[in-house]
Short mmCIF file of N, CA, C and O in Angstrom, two decimals:
data_model
loop_
_atom_site.label_atom_id
_atom_site.label_comp_id
_atom_site.label_asym_id
_atom_site.label_seq_id
_atom_site.Cartn_x
_atom_site.Cartn_y
_atom_site.Cartn_z
N MET R 78 -1.49 -82.02 -53.58
CA MET R 78 -2.15 -81.16 -52.61
C MET R 78 -2.16 -79.73 -53.16
O MET R 78 -1.20 -79.27 -53.75
N ALA R 79 -3.25 -79.03 -52.92
CA ALA R 79 -3.39 -77.64 -53.38
C ALA R 79 -2.39 -76.75 -52.64
O ALA R 79 -2.10 -76.94 -51.47
N GLU R 80 -1.89 -75.77 -53.37
CA GLU R 80 -0.94 -74.83 -52.79
C GLU R 80 -1.72 -73.72 -52.11
O GLU R 80 -2.20 -72.80 -52.75
N LYS R 81 -1.83 -73.83 -50.79
CA LYS R 81 -2.64 -72.89 -50.02
C LYS R 81 -1.86 -71.62 -49.72
O LYS R 81 -0.65 -71.63 -49.56
N ILE R 82 -2.64 -70.53 -49.62
CA ILE R 82 -2.09 -69.22 -49.28
C ILE R 82 -2.76 -68.73 -48.01
O ILE R 82 -3.98 -68.86 -47.87
N LEU R 83 -1.97 -68.18 -47.09
CA LEU R 83 -2.49 -67.64 -45.84
C LEU R 83 -2.20 -66.14 -45.78
O LEU R 83 -1.06 -65.73 -45.95
N PHE R 84 -3.26 -65.36 -45.57
CA PHE R 84 -3.14 -63.91 -45.36
C PHE R 84 -3.31 -63.64 -43.87
O PHE R 84 -4.27 -64.11 -43.26
N VAL R 85 -2.39 -62.87 -43.28
CA VAL R 85 -2.44 -62.52 -41.86
C VAL R 85 -2.41 -61.01 -41.73
O VAL R 85 -1.49 -60.35 -42.23
N ASP R 86 -3.43 -60.46 -41.06
CA ASP R 86 -3.54 -59.02 -40.88
C ASP R 86 -4.45 -58.79 -39.68
O ASP R 86 -5.23 -59.67 -39.32
N ASP R 87 -4.35 -57.63 -39.07
CA ASP R 87 -5.26 -57.31 -37.97
C ASP R 87 -6.50 -56.58 -38.48
O ASP R 87 -7.42 -56.32 -37.71
N ASP R 88 -6.57 -56.29 -39.75
CA ASP R 88 -7.70 -55.59 -40.36
C ASP R 88 -8.64 -56.61 -41.00
O ASP R 88 -8.37 -57.13 -42.09
N VAL R 89 -9.76 -56.89 -40.32
CA VAL R 89 -10.69 -57.90 -40.82
C VAL R 89 -11.31 -57.49 -42.15
O VAL R 89 -11.63 -58.35 -42.98
N ASN R 90 -11.46 -56.19 -42.39
CA ASN R 90 -12.01 -55.74 -43.67
C ASN R 90 -11.04 -56.04 -44.82
O ASN R 90 -11.47 -56.44 -45.90
N LEU R 91 -9.76 -55.84 -44.59
CA LEU R 91 -8.77 -56.16 -45.61
C LEU R 91 -8.77 -57.66 -45.89
O LEU R 91 -8.72 -58.08 -47.05
N LEU R 92 -8.84 -58.47 -44.84
CA LEU R 92 -8.87 -59.92 -45.03
C LEU R 92 -10.10 -60.35 -45.82
O LEU R 92 -10.00 -61.20 -46.72
N ALA R 93 -11.24 -59.77 -45.50
CA ALA R 93 -12.47 -60.08 -46.23
C ALA R 93 -12.35 -59.69 -47.70
O ALA R 93 -12.80 -60.41 -48.60
N SER R 94 -11.75 -58.55 -47.95
CA SER R 94 -11.55 -58.09 -49.32
C SER R 94 -10.64 -59.04 -50.09
O SER R 94 -10.91 -59.37 -51.25
N CYS R 95 -9.57 -59.49 -49.46
CA CYS R 95 -8.67 -60.44 -50.11
C CYS R 95 -9.41 -61.73 -50.44
O CYS R 95 -9.25 -62.28 -51.54
N GLU R 96 -10.21 -62.21 -49.50
CA GLU R 96 -10.98 -63.43 -49.75
C GLU R 96 -11.91 -63.24 -50.95
O GLU R 96 -11.98 -64.10 -51.83
N ARG R 97 -12.64 -62.13 -50.96
CA ARG R 97 -13.58 -61.87 -52.07
C ARG R 97 -12.87 -61.80 -53.41
O ARG R 97 -13.32 -62.36 -54.40
N ASN R 98 -11.74 -61.10 -53.45
CA ASN R 98 -11.05 -60.85 -54.71
C ASN R 98 -10.19 -62.01 -55.21
O ASN R 98 -9.92 -62.11 -56.40
N LEU R 99 -9.75 -62.88 -54.30
CA LEU R 99 -8.78 -63.89 -54.68
C LEU R 99 -9.24 -65.34 -54.54
O LEU R 99 -8.59 -66.24 -55.06
N ARG R 100 -10.34 -65.59 -53.87
CA ARG R 100 -10.71 -66.97 -53.55
C ARG R 100 -11.03 -67.83 -54.77
O ARG R 100 -10.93 -69.04 -54.73
N ARG R 101 -11.45 -67.21 -55.87
CA ARG R 101 -11.73 -67.99 -57.08
C ARG R 101 -10.44 -68.46 -57.76
O ARG R 101 -10.43 -69.44 -58.47
N ARG R 102 -9.37 -67.73 -57.52
CA ARG R 102 -8.11 -68.02 -58.18
C ARG R 102 -7.15 -68.86 -57.34
O ARG R 102 -6.33 -69.60 -57.89
N TYR R 103 -7.24 -68.72 -56.01
CA TYR R 103 -6.30 -69.40 -55.11
C TYR R 103 -7.05 -70.03 -53.93
O TYR R 103 -8.02 -69.47 -53.45
N PRO R 104 -6.52 -71.18 -53.42
CA PRO R 104 -7.01 -71.69 -52.14
C PRO R 104 -6.48 -70.78 -51.04
O PRO R 104 -5.28 -70.74 -50.79
N LEU R 105 -7.35 -69.98 -50.44
CA LEU R 105 -6.95 -68.88 -49.58
C LEU R 105 -7.58 -69.01 -48.20
O LEU R 105 -8.77 -69.31 -48.08
N GLU R 106 -6.76 -68.79 -47.18
CA GLU R 106 -7.24 -68.74 -45.80
C GLU R 106 -6.73 -67.46 -45.17
O GLU R 106 -5.76 -66.87 -45.65
N THR R 107 -7.38 -67.05 -44.08
CA THR R 107 -6.97 -65.83 -43.40
C THR R 107 -6.87 -66.06 -41.89
O THR R 107 -7.46 -67.00 -41.35
N ALA R 108 -6.11 -65.19 -41.26
CA ALA R 108 -6.00 -65.19 -39.80
C ALA R 108 -5.86 -63.75 -39.33
O ALA R 108 -5.16 -62.96 -39.96
N VAL R 109 -6.54 -63.43 -38.24
CA VAL R 109 -6.49 -62.09 -37.67
C VAL R 109 -5.35 -62.04 -36.66
O VAL R 109 -5.48 -62.51 -35.53
N GLY R 110 -4.18 -61.53 -37.08
CA GLY R 110 -3.05 -61.36 -36.18
C GLY R 110 -2.07 -62.52 -36.24
O GLY R 110 -2.38 -63.63 -36.68
N GLY R 111 -0.85 -62.23 -35.78
CA GLY R 111 0.24 -63.19 -35.83
C GLY R 111 0.03 -64.46 -35.03
O GLY R 111 0.35 -65.55 -35.50
N GLU R 112 -0.49 -64.33 -33.81
CA GLU R 112 -0.70 -65.52 -32.98
C GLU R 112 -1.67 -66.49 -33.64
O GLU R 112 -1.42 -67.70 -33.69
N LEU R 113 -2.79 -65.96 -34.16
CA LEU R 113 -3.75 -66.83 -34.85
C LEU R 113 -3.15 -67.38 -36.13
O LEU R 113 -3.45 -68.52 -36.52
N GLY R 114 -2.30 -66.60 -36.78
CA GLY R 114 -1.62 -67.08 -37.98
C GLY R 114 -0.74 -68.29 -37.66
O GLY R 114 -0.76 -69.29 -38.39
N LEU R 115 0.03 -68.21 -36.59
CA LEU R 115 0.88 -69.33 -36.19
C LEU R 115 0.05 -70.55 -35.79
O LEU R 115 0.41 -71.69 -36.10
N GLN R 116 -1.07 -70.31 -35.11
CA GLN R 116 -1.96 -71.42 -34.76
C GLN R 116 -2.51 -72.09 -36.01
O GLN R 116 -2.59 -73.31 -36.09
N LYS R 117 -2.90 -71.29 -36.99
CA LYS R 117 -3.44 -71.83 -38.24
C LYS R 117 -2.37 -72.63 -38.98
O LYS R 117 -2.66 -73.69 -39.53
N ILE R 118 -1.13 -72.14 -38.98
CA ILE R 118 -0.04 -72.88 -39.63
C ILE R 118 0.16 -74.23 -38.94
O ILE R 118 0.32 -75.26 -39.60
N ALA R 119 0.12 -74.25 -37.61
CA ALA R 119 0.30 -75.49 -36.87
C ALA R 119 -0.85 -76.46 -37.13
O ALA R 119 -0.63 -77.67 -37.28
N ALA R 120 -2.06 -75.95 -37.23
CA ALA R 120 -3.25 -76.81 -37.37
C ALA R 120 -3.55 -77.18 -38.81
O ALA R 120 -3.99 -78.30 -39.08
N SER R 121 -3.32 -76.26 -39.75
CA SER R 121 -3.78 -76.46 -41.13
C SER R 121 -2.67 -76.41 -42.17
O SER R 121 -2.95 -76.52 -43.36
N GLY R 122 -1.44 -76.19 -41.74
CA GLY R 122 -0.34 -76.06 -42.69
C GLY R 122 0.00 -77.39 -43.32
O GLY R 122 -0.62 -78.40 -43.03
N PRO R 123 0.93 -77.42 -44.22
CA PRO R 123 1.77 -76.29 -44.63
C PRO R 123 1.07 -75.39 -45.64
O PRO R 123 0.13 -75.82 -46.33
N TYR R 124 1.54 -74.18 -45.73
CA TYR R 124 1.08 -73.21 -46.71
C TYR R 124 2.22 -72.96 -47.70
O TYR R 124 3.38 -72.90 -47.30
N ALA R 125 1.86 -72.80 -48.96
CA ALA R 125 2.87 -72.50 -49.97
C ALA R 125 3.36 -71.06 -49.78
O ALA R 125 4.55 -70.78 -49.91
N VAL R 126 2.41 -70.16 -49.49
CA VAL R 126 2.71 -68.73 -49.36
C VAL R 126 2.01 -68.18 -48.13
O VAL R 126 0.85 -68.51 -47.87
N VAL R 127 2.70 -67.32 -47.39
CA VAL R 127 2.11 -66.57 -46.29
C VAL R 127 2.36 -65.09 -46.56
O VAL R 127 3.49 -64.69 -46.80
N VAL R 128 1.27 -64.32 -46.53
CA VAL R 128 1.33 -62.87 -46.73
C VAL R 128 0.95 -62.22 -45.41
O VAL R 128 -0.11 -62.52 -44.86
N SER R 129 1.78 -61.34 -44.90
CA SER R 129 1.54 -60.73 -43.59
C SER R 129 1.59 -59.21 -43.66
O SER R 129 2.38 -58.63 -44.43
N ASP R 130 0.78 -58.59 -42.82
CA ASP R 130 0.86 -57.16 -42.59
C ASP R 130 2.08 -56.90 -41.70
O ASP R 130 2.56 -57.81 -41.00
N MET R 131 2.58 -55.69 -41.70
CA MET R 131 3.71 -55.34 -40.84
C MET R 131 3.24 -54.92 -39.45
O MET R 131 3.71 -55.43 -38.45
N GLN R 132 2.32 -53.96 -39.40
CA GLN R 132 1.88 -53.40 -38.12
C GLN R 132 0.68 -54.17 -37.58
O GLN R 132 -0.43 -53.99 -38.05
N MET R 133 0.93 -55.03 -36.60
CA MET R 133 -0.13 -55.79 -35.94
C MET R 133 0.13 -55.76 -34.44
O MET R 133 1.29 -55.79 -34.03
N PRO R 134 -0.92 -55.68 -33.65
CA PRO R 134 -0.72 -55.70 -32.20
C PRO R 134 -0.20 -57.06 -31.72
O PRO R 134 -0.55 -58.09 -32.28
N GLY R 135 0.65 -57.03 -30.71
CA GLY R 135 1.15 -58.26 -30.11
C GLY R 135 2.37 -58.83 -30.80
O GLY R 135 3.33 -59.20 -30.14
N MET R 136 2.33 -58.93 -32.10
CA MET R 136 3.42 -59.51 -32.87
C MET R 136 3.45 -58.81 -34.22
O MET R 136 2.49 -58.87 -34.97
N ASN R 137 4.55 -58.13 -34.52
CA ASN R 137 4.60 -57.43 -35.81
C ASN R 137 4.93 -58.42 -36.93
O ASN R 137 5.21 -59.60 -36.69
N GLY R 138 4.90 -57.93 -38.15
CA GLY R 138 5.12 -58.79 -39.30
C GLY R 138 6.50 -59.41 -39.36
O GLY R 138 6.66 -60.55 -39.81
N ILE R 139 7.53 -58.68 -38.91
CA ILE R 139 8.88 -59.25 -38.90
C ILE R 139 8.94 -60.43 -37.94
O ILE R 139 9.45 -61.50 -38.29
N GLN R 140 8.40 -60.26 -36.75
CA GLN R 140 8.40 -61.35 -35.76
C GLN R 140 7.59 -62.54 -36.28
O GLN R 140 8.02 -63.69 -36.17
N PHE R 141 6.43 -62.25 -36.86
CA PHE R 141 5.57 -63.32 -37.36
C PHE R 141 6.25 -64.09 -38.50
O PHE R 141 6.32 -65.32 -38.48
N LEU R 142 6.76 -63.38 -39.50
CA LEU R 142 7.36 -64.06 -40.65
C LEU R 142 8.67 -64.77 -40.28
O LEU R 142 8.99 -65.80 -40.87
N SER R 143 9.39 -64.26 -39.29
CA SER R 143 10.57 -64.97 -38.79
C SER R 143 10.15 -66.29 -38.14
O SER R 143 10.81 -67.32 -38.33
N ALA R 144 9.05 -66.28 -37.39
CA ALA R 144 8.53 -67.50 -36.78
C ALA R 144 8.03 -68.48 -37.85
O ALA R 144 8.22 -69.70 -37.73
N VAL R 145 7.43 -67.95 -38.90
CA VAL R 145 6.98 -68.81 -40.01
C VAL R 145 8.20 -69.49 -40.65
O VAL R 145 8.17 -70.69 -40.93
N LYS R 146 9.26 -68.73 -40.84
CA LYS R 146 10.48 -69.28 -41.44
C LYS R 146 11.02 -70.44 -40.60
O LYS R 146 11.45 -71.46 -41.13
N GLU R 147 10.99 -70.30 -39.28
CA GLU R 147 11.47 -71.37 -38.39
C GLU R 147 10.59 -72.60 -38.47
O GLU R 147 11.09 -73.73 -38.50
N ARG R 148 9.27 -72.40 -38.50
CA ARG R 148 8.33 -73.52 -38.47
C ARG R 148 8.12 -74.17 -39.84
O ARG R 148 7.82 -75.35 -39.91
N ALA R 149 8.21 -73.37 -40.89
CA ALA R 149 7.91 -73.87 -42.24
C ALA R 149 8.87 -73.22 -43.23
O ALA R 149 8.49 -72.31 -43.95
N PRO R 150 10.12 -73.68 -43.28
CA PRO R 150 11.12 -73.02 -44.11
C PRO R 150 10.81 -73.02 -45.61
O PRO R 150 11.30 -72.16 -46.34
N GLU R 151 10.00 -73.96 -46.08
CA GLU R 151 9.66 -74.01 -47.51
C GLU R 151 8.59 -72.98 -47.88
O GLU R 151 8.38 -72.71 -49.06
N THR R 152 7.90 -72.43 -46.90
CA THR R 152 6.85 -71.45 -47.17
C THR R 152 7.47 -70.15 -47.66
O THR R 152 8.41 -69.63 -47.07
N VAL R 153 6.92 -69.64 -48.76
CA VAL R 153 7.37 -68.36 -49.31
C VAL R 153 6.65 -67.26 -48.54
O VAL R 153 5.43 -67.29 -48.38
N ARG R 154 7.42 -66.28 -48.06
CA ARG R 154 6.88 -65.23 -47.20
C ARG R 154 6.87 -63.89 -47.91
O ARG R 154 7.85 -63.51 -48.54
N MET R 155 5.73 -63.18 -47.78
CA MET R 155 5.57 -61.86 -48.38
C MET R 155 5.02 -60.88 -47.34
O MET R 155 4.28 -61.27 -46.45
N MET R 156 5.40 -59.62 -47.49
CA MET R 156 4.92 -58.56 -46.60
C MET R 156 4.04 -57.62 -47.40
O MET R 156 4.41 -57.19 -48.50
N LEU R 157 2.88 -57.31 -46.85
CA LEU R 157 1.95 -56.34 -47.43
C LEU R 157 1.69 -55.31 -46.34
O LEU R 157 1.13 -55.63 -45.30
N THR R 158 2.13 -54.06 -46.57
CA THR R 158 2.04 -53.08 -45.50
C THR R 158 1.74 -51.68 -46.01
O THR R 158 2.04 -51.35 -47.16
N GLY R 159 1.15 -50.89 -45.16
CA GLY R 159 0.92 -49.49 -45.46
C GLY R 159 2.13 -48.64 -45.12
O GLY R 159 2.20 -47.47 -45.46
N ASN R 160 3.11 -49.23 -44.46
CA ASN R 160 4.32 -48.53 -44.04
C ASN R 160 5.43 -48.81 -45.04
O ASN R 160 5.99 -49.90 -45.05
N ALA R 161 5.76 -47.84 -45.87
CA ALA R 161 6.77 -48.04 -46.91
C ALA R 161 8.15 -47.57 -46.46
O ALA R 161 9.02 -47.30 -47.29
N ASP R 162 8.40 -47.45 -45.18
CA ASP R 162 9.67 -47.02 -44.62
C ASP R 162 10.81 -47.94 -45.09
O ASP R 162 10.72 -49.16 -44.95
N VAL R 163 11.88 -47.39 -45.62
CA VAL R 163 12.99 -48.17 -46.15
C VAL R 163 13.66 -48.99 -45.05
O VAL R 163 14.03 -50.14 -45.25
N GLU R 164 13.80 -48.40 -43.88
CA GLU R 164 14.44 -49.12 -42.76
C GLU R 164 13.62 -50.34 -42.37
O GLU R 164 14.16 -51.41 -42.12
N VAL R 165 12.30 -50.18 -42.33
CA VAL R 165 11.41 -51.31 -42.02
C VAL R 165 11.54 -52.38 -43.10
O VAL R 165 11.66 -53.57 -42.81
N ALA R 166 11.50 -51.95 -44.35
CA ALA R 166 11.60 -52.90 -45.47
C ALA R 166 12.90 -53.69 -45.40
O ALA R 166 12.92 -54.91 -45.59
N THR R 167 14.00 -53.02 -45.10
CA THR R 167 15.29 -53.68 -44.99
C THR R 167 15.28 -54.72 -43.87
O THR R 167 15.75 -55.84 -44.05
N GLY R 168 14.72 -54.34 -42.73
CA GLY R 168 14.63 -55.27 -41.60
C GLY R 168 13.80 -56.49 -41.94
O GLY R 168 14.16 -57.62 -41.60
N VAL R 169 12.69 -56.28 -42.61
CA VAL R 169 11.80 -57.38 -42.99
C VAL R 169 12.53 -58.34 -43.93
O VAL R 169 12.51 -59.55 -43.75
N VAL R 170 13.16 -57.79 -44.94
CA VAL R 170 13.84 -58.63 -45.92
C VAL R 170 14.99 -59.39 -45.28
O VAL R 170 15.15 -60.59 -45.48
N ASN R 171 15.78 -58.71 -44.47
CA ASN R 171 16.96 -59.35 -43.88
C ASN R 171 16.62 -60.35 -42.79
O ASN R 171 17.25 -61.39 -42.69
N GLN R 172 15.64 -60.06 -41.95
CA GLN R 172 15.32 -60.95 -40.84
C GLN R 172 14.36 -62.07 -41.21
O GLN R 172 14.44 -63.15 -40.65
N GLY R 173 13.46 -61.80 -42.12
CA GLY R 173 12.45 -62.80 -42.43
C GLY R 173 12.60 -63.47 -43.77
O GLY R 173 11.78 -64.28 -44.17
N ASN R 174 13.70 -63.16 -44.48
CA ASN R 174 13.91 -63.69 -45.83
C ASN R 174 12.63 -63.58 -46.66
O ASN R 174 12.08 -64.56 -47.13
N ILE R 175 12.20 -62.36 -46.86
CA ILE R 175 10.95 -62.07 -47.54
C ILE R 175 11.14 -62.13 -49.05
O ILE R 175 12.10 -61.59 -49.59
N PHE R 176 10.19 -62.77 -49.72
CA PHE R 176 10.22 -62.89 -51.18
C PHE R 176 9.79 -61.59 -51.84
O PHE R 176 10.38 -61.17 -52.83
N ARG R 177 8.73 -60.95 -51.32
CA ARG R 177 8.25 -59.69 -51.87
C ARG R 177 7.81 -58.78 -50.73
O ARG R 177 7.31 -59.23 -49.71
N PHE R 178 7.99 -57.48 -50.95
CA PHE R 178 7.54 -56.44 -50.01
C PHE R 178 6.62 -55.53 -50.81
O PHE R 178 7.07 -54.82 -51.71
N LEU R 179 5.32 -55.58 -50.53
CA LEU R 179 4.32 -54.80 -51.26
C LEU R 179 3.70 -53.76 -50.34
O LEU R 179 3.50 -54.01 -49.15
N THR R 180 3.40 -52.58 -50.90
CA THR R 180 2.77 -51.53 -50.11
C THR R 180 1.28 -51.42 -50.42
O THR R 180 0.86 -51.62 -51.56
N LYS R 181 0.53 -51.14 -49.36
CA LYS R 181 -0.92 -50.93 -49.48
C LYS R 181 -1.18 -49.51 -49.94
O LYS R 181 -0.45 -48.61 -49.52
N PRO R 182 -2.19 -49.27 -50.70
CA PRO R 182 -3.04 -50.30 -51.32
C PRO R 182 -2.33 -50.88 -52.54
O PRO R 182 -1.74 -50.15 -53.33
N VAL R 183 -2.40 -52.18 -52.68
CA VAL R 183 -1.78 -52.84 -53.82
C VAL R 183 -2.87 -53.18 -54.84
O VAL R 183 -3.90 -53.73 -54.47
N PRO R 184 -2.68 -52.81 -56.10
CA PRO R 184 -3.68 -53.14 -57.11
C PRO R 184 -3.85 -54.66 -57.20
O PRO R 184 -2.87 -55.41 -57.08
N PRO R 185 -5.06 -55.14 -57.41
CA PRO R 185 -5.32 -56.59 -57.45
C PRO R 185 -4.45 -57.34 -58.47
O PRO R 185 -3.99 -58.44 -58.18
N ASP R 186 -4.19 -56.74 -59.63
CA ASP R 186 -3.37 -57.43 -60.62
C ASP R 186 -1.91 -57.54 -60.17
O ASP R 186 -1.25 -58.55 -60.44
N VAL R 187 -1.41 -56.55 -59.45
CA VAL R 187 -0.04 -56.60 -58.91
C VAL R 187 0.05 -57.66 -57.82
O VAL R 187 1.01 -58.45 -57.77
N LEU R 188 -0.95 -57.73 -56.95
CA LEU R 188 -0.97 -58.74 -55.90
C LEU R 188 -1.06 -60.14 -56.51
O LEU R 188 -0.33 -61.05 -56.10
N ALA R 189 -1.92 -60.33 -57.49
CA ALA R 189 -2.07 -61.64 -58.14
C ALA R 189 -0.75 -62.06 -58.80
O ALA R 189 -0.35 -63.23 -58.69
N LYS R 190 -0.06 -61.13 -59.46
CA LYS R 190 1.22 -61.45 -60.09
C LYS R 190 2.25 -61.85 -59.03
O LYS R 190 3.01 -62.81 -59.20
N ALA R 191 2.28 -61.13 -57.91
CA ALA R 191 3.20 -61.47 -56.82
C ALA R 191 2.88 -62.85 -56.25
O ALA R 191 3.79 -63.63 -55.95
N LEU R 192 1.59 -63.17 -56.11
CA LEU R 192 1.20 -64.50 -55.61
C LEU R 192 1.58 -65.59 -56.60
O LEU R 192 2.07 -66.65 -56.20
N ASP R 193 1.37 -65.34 -57.89
CA ASP R 193 1.77 -66.32 -58.90
C ASP R 193 3.28 -66.55 -58.84
O ASP R 193 3.75 -67.70 -58.91
N ASP R 194 4.05 -65.48 -58.72
CA ASP R 194 5.51 -65.60 -58.62
C ASP R 194 5.91 -66.36 -57.35
O ASP R 194 6.84 -67.18 -57.37
N ALA R 195 5.23 -66.08 -56.25
CA ALA R 195 5.53 -66.77 -54.99
C ALA R 195 5.20 -68.25 -55.08
O ALA R 195 5.96 -69.09 -54.57
N LEU R 196 4.10 -68.59 -55.73
CA LEU R 196 3.76 -70.01 -55.91
C LEU R 196 4.79 -70.71 -56.79
O LEU R 196 5.18 -71.85 -56.51
N ALA R 197 5.27 -70.05 -57.83
CA ALA R 197 6.32 -70.61 -58.67
C ALA R 197 7.60 -70.81 -57.86
O ALA R 197 8.28 -71.84 -57.99
N GLN R 198 7.93 -69.85 -57.01
CA GLN R 198 9.11 -69.97 -56.14
C GLN R 198 8.94 -71.16 -55.19
O GLN R 198 9.89 -71.92 -54.97
N HIS R 199 7.75 -71.33 -54.64
CA HIS R 199 7.49 -72.46 -53.73
C HIS R 199 7.69 -73.78 -54.46
O HIS R 199 8.29 -74.72 -53.92
N ARG R 200 7.22 -73.88 -55.69
CA ARG R 200 7.40 -75.11 -56.48
C ARG R 200 8.88 -75.41 -56.68
O ARG R 200 9.30 -76.57 -56.61
N LEU R 201 9.68 -74.38 -56.94
CA LEU R 201 11.12 -74.57 -57.10
C LEU R 201 11.76 -75.07 -55.80
O LEU R 201 12.60 -75.97 -55.82
N ILE R 202 11.37 -74.49 -54.68
CA ILE R 202 11.91 -74.89 -53.38
C ILE R 202 11.59 -76.35 -53.08
O ILE R 202 12.45 -77.13 -52.68
N VAL R 203 10.33 -76.73 -53.33
CA VAL R 203 9.90 -78.11 -53.06
C VAL R 203 10.59 -79.08 -54.01
O VAL R 203 11.06 -80.15 -53.59
N ALA R 204 10.71 -78.71 -55.29
CA ALA R 204 11.37 -79.59 -56.26
C ALA R 204 12.84 -79.79 -55.90
O ALA R 204 13.37 -80.90 -56.00
N GLU R 205 13.51 -78.71 -55.49
CA GLU R 205 14.90 -78.82 -55.09
C GLU R 205 15.06 -79.74 -53.88
O GLU R 205 15.96 -80.59 -53.84
N LYS R 206 14.18 -79.59 -52.91
CA LYS R 206 14.24 -80.42 -51.71
C LYS R 206 14.03 -81.89 -52.07
O LYS R 206 14.75 -82.77 -51.59
N GLU R 207 13.07 -82.17 -52.95
CA GLU R 207 12.81 -83.55 -53.37
C GLU R 207 14.01 -84.13 -54.13
O GLU R 207 14.39 -85.28 -53.92
N LEU R 208 14.61 -83.32 -54.98
CA LEU R 208 15.77 -83.76 -55.74
C LEU R 208 16.95 -84.06 -54.81
O LEU R 208 17.63 -85.09 -54.96
N LEU R 209 17.18 -83.20 -53.85
CA LEU R 209 18.26 -83.42 -52.88
C LEU R 209 18.01 -84.69 -52.05
O LEU R 209 18.93 -85.46 -51.79
N ASN R 210 16.78 -84.89 -51.64
CA ASN R 210 16.45 -86.09 -50.87
C ASN R 210 16.65 -87.36 -51.70
O ASN R 210 17.12 -88.37 -51.19
N LYS R 211 16.30 -87.31 -52.99
CA LYS R 211 16.52 -88.46 -53.88
C LYS R 211 18.01 -88.74 -54.05
O LYS R 211 18.45 -89.90 -54.03
N THR R 212 18.77 -87.67 -54.22
CA THR R 212 20.21 -87.82 -54.43
C THR R 212 20.90 -88.41 -53.19
O THR R 212 21.81 -89.21 -53.31
N LEU R 213 20.43 -88.02 -52.03
CA LEU R 213 21.06 -88.48 -50.77
C LEU R 213 20.63 -89.89 -50.38
O LEU R 213 21.29 -90.52 -49.56
N SER R 214 19.52 -90.37 -50.94
CA SER R 214 19.04 -91.71 -50.52
C SER R 214 19.48 -92.81 -51.45
O SER R 214 20.26 -92.74 -52.30
#
């Protein structure tokens, strides 16, 4: 199965830009806001990687990525935000077990490298889980 990536943000222009710039390289889906992101995960998941904005109405990125962790623990979670506040970054990493914290605007090559690293991390997580299941059975 293809390793899908989900981008969640309240900025439809940013989501469209991500689709344009990354869709040739990755199987990519988007959702406008945390609630729609969780609905998409329930309906179309699992996703190898979920990238979320921090500041979204209704549900911020910490809340969203914490919910993703509960529903899909193998999914690698990343934060992409315009808010580079150290306190926010610490909260995101500690509460949501975030793989990467990137600040906007992120150059396309830096984002692609982070996505490649996240996909590699996802493969390791899945391989470890399969190995443990084989060992226990």
